[in-house]
Amino acid sequence: MALLESIKKAGAAAYAAGNPLAVMVGKVIQINPLEVNVDQRFTLSEDFLIIPESLVKYETQLKTSEKLVIRTGLEAGDAVLMLRVQGGQQFVVLDKVAKP
């Protein structure tokens, strides 16, 4: 039985290697918790998303007690460009897509 499982795993890895990456466009549905809908077909939770630091909200406190927003981060309604990592278990969010 172990040999059969090994063959299945090797076959799945070989198939996945044929499609190492896929470029996709998604839409942020909500922020907390983060959810992105892809092509109106499926929704990804934050467990499946790799978010770069450049897309995380960053603000700092000024001496005048005001907050200065350095980066707004992702917001509901944003379109995002993503790469599906080999195997389809993780998706890297590359950037926001500019609105025309």
Tab-separated table of C-alpha atoms in Angstrom:
chain	number	residue	atom	x	y	z
A	1	MET	CA	0.000	0.000	0.000
A	2	ALA	CA	2.882	2.406	0.774
A	3	LEU	CA	4.235	2.005	-2.767
A	4	LEU	CA	0.875	2.962	-4.248
A	5	GLU	CA	0.729	6.113	-2.080
A	6	SER	CA	4.275	7.053	-3.118
A	7	ILE	CA	3.366	6.673	-6.778
A	8	LYS	CA	0.261	8.835	-6.301
A	9	LYS	CA	2.287	11.557	-4.579
A	10	ALA	CA	4.959	11.478	-7.296
A	11	GLY	CA	2.296	11.714	-9.987
A	12	ALA	CA	0.602	14.651	-8.261
A	13	ALA	CA	3.935	16.472	-7.903
A	14	ALA	CA	4.756	15.907	-11.584
A	15	TYR	CA	1.348	17.232	-12.619
A	16	ALA	CA	1.704	20.308	-10.401
A	17	ALA	CA	5.156	21.019	-11.853
A	18	GLY	CA	3.526	21.391	-15.270
A	19	ASN	CA	1.653	24.454	-13.981
A	20	PRO	CA	4.086	26.028	-11.526
A	21	LEU	CA	2.346	29.435	-11.443
A	22	ALA	CA	-0.934	30.977	-12.448
A	23	VAL	CA	-1.671	34.711	-12.556
A	24	MET	CA	-5.090	35.630	-11.176
A	25	VAL	CA	-7.076	38.743	-10.348
A	26	GLY	CA	-9.132	38.837	-7.187
A	27	LYS	CA	-11.311	41.284	-5.307
A	28	VAL	CA	-10.981	41.990	-1.597
A	29	ILE	CA	-14.331	41.203	0.015
A	30	GLN	CA	-13.482	42.034	3.608
A	31	ILE	CA	-10.453	42.987	5.662
A	32	ASN	CA	-10.881	41.468	9.096
A	33	PRO	CA	-10.581	38.581	8.552
A	34	LEU	CA	-9.111	39.062	5.081
A	35	GLU	CA	-11.030	37.380	2.252
A	36	VAL	CA	-10.394	37.637	-1.493
A	37	ASN	CA	-12.835	36.431	-4.159
A	38	VAL	CA	-11.195	35.081	-7.330
A	39	ASP	CA	-13.009	35.339	-10.667
A	40	GLN	CA	-16.356	35.083	-8.853
A	41	ARG	CA	-15.600	31.350	-8.541
A	42	PHE	CA	-14.101	30.885	-5.080
A	43	THR	CA	-13.129	32.846	-1.994
A	44	LEU	CA	-9.754	32.625	-0.275
A	45	SER	CA	-9.326	33.227	3.450
A	46	GLU	CA	-6.174	34.755	4.921
A	47	ASP	CA	-4.874	31.240	5.666
A	48	PHE	CA	-4.232	30.781	1.930
A	49	LEU	CA	-2.860	34.272	1.225
A	50	ILE	CA	0.694	35.559	1.418
A	51	ILE	CA	0.540	39.336	1.880
A	52	PRO	CA	3.665	41.461	1.330
A	53	GLU	CA	4.465	44.175	3.849
A	54	SER	CA	3.808	46.854	1.220
A	55	LEU	CA	0.090	45.959	1.282
A	56	VAL	CA	-0.320	46.118	5.059
A	57	LYS	CA	-1.689	49.300	6.628
A	58	TYR	CA	1.007	51.344	8.336
A	59	GLU	CA	0.492	54.495	10.346
A	60	THR	CA	2.537	56.385	12.889
A	61	GLN	CA	1.755	58.698	15.777
A	62	LEU	CA	2.852	62.333	15.447
A	63	LYS	CA	3.896	64.456	18.395
A	64	THR	CA	0.621	66.369	18.009
A	65	SER	CA	-1.343	63.170	18.825
A	66	GLU	CA	-2.423	62.882	15.193
A	67	LYS	CA	-1.982	59.697	13.231
A	68	LEU	CA	-0.159	59.873	9.916
A	69	VAL	CA	-1.114	57.118	7.455
A	70	ILE	CA	1.959	55.975	5.535
A	71	ARG	CA	0.255	53.100	3.668
A	72	THR	CA	-3.475	52.480	3.494
A	73	GLY	CA	-3.120	48.733	2.990
A	74	LEU	CA	-5.818	46.602	1.416
A	75	GLU	CA	-9.407	47.771	1.561
A	76	ALA	CA	-12.699	46.086	0.718
A	77	GLY	CA	-13.380	46.487	-2.994
A	78	ASP	CA	-9.707	46.588	-4.027
A	79	ALA	CA	-8.763	44.510	-7.047
A	80	VAL	CA	-5.534	42.580	-6.463
A	81	LEU	CA	-3.079	40.786	-8.739
A	82	MET	CA	-2.101	37.353	-7.403
A	83	LEU	CA	0.102	34.394	-8.225
A	84	ARG	CA	-0.997	30.886	-7.379
A	85	VAL	CA	1.955	28.995	-5.953
A	86	GLN	CA	2.676	25.528	-7.307
A	87	GLY	CA	0.134	23.089	-5.970
A	88	GLY	CA	-2.543	25.753	-5.518
A	89	GLN	CA	-2.454	25.860	-1.711
A	90	GLN	CA	-0.981	29.370	-1.350
A	91	PHE	CA	-1.590	32.604	-3.249
A	92	VAL	CA	0.855	35.520	-3.236
A	93	VAL	CA	-0.873	38.908	-3.440
A	94	LEU	CA	1.499	40.967	-5.590
A	95	ASP	CA	-0.161	44.370	-5.616
A	96	LYS	CA	-3.356	46.335	-5.965
A	97	VAL	CA	-4.648	46.821	-9.496
A	98	ALA	CA	-4.980	50.501	-10.430
A	99	LYS	CA	-8.531	51.644	-11.049
A	100	PRO	CA	-9.045	53.179	-14.497
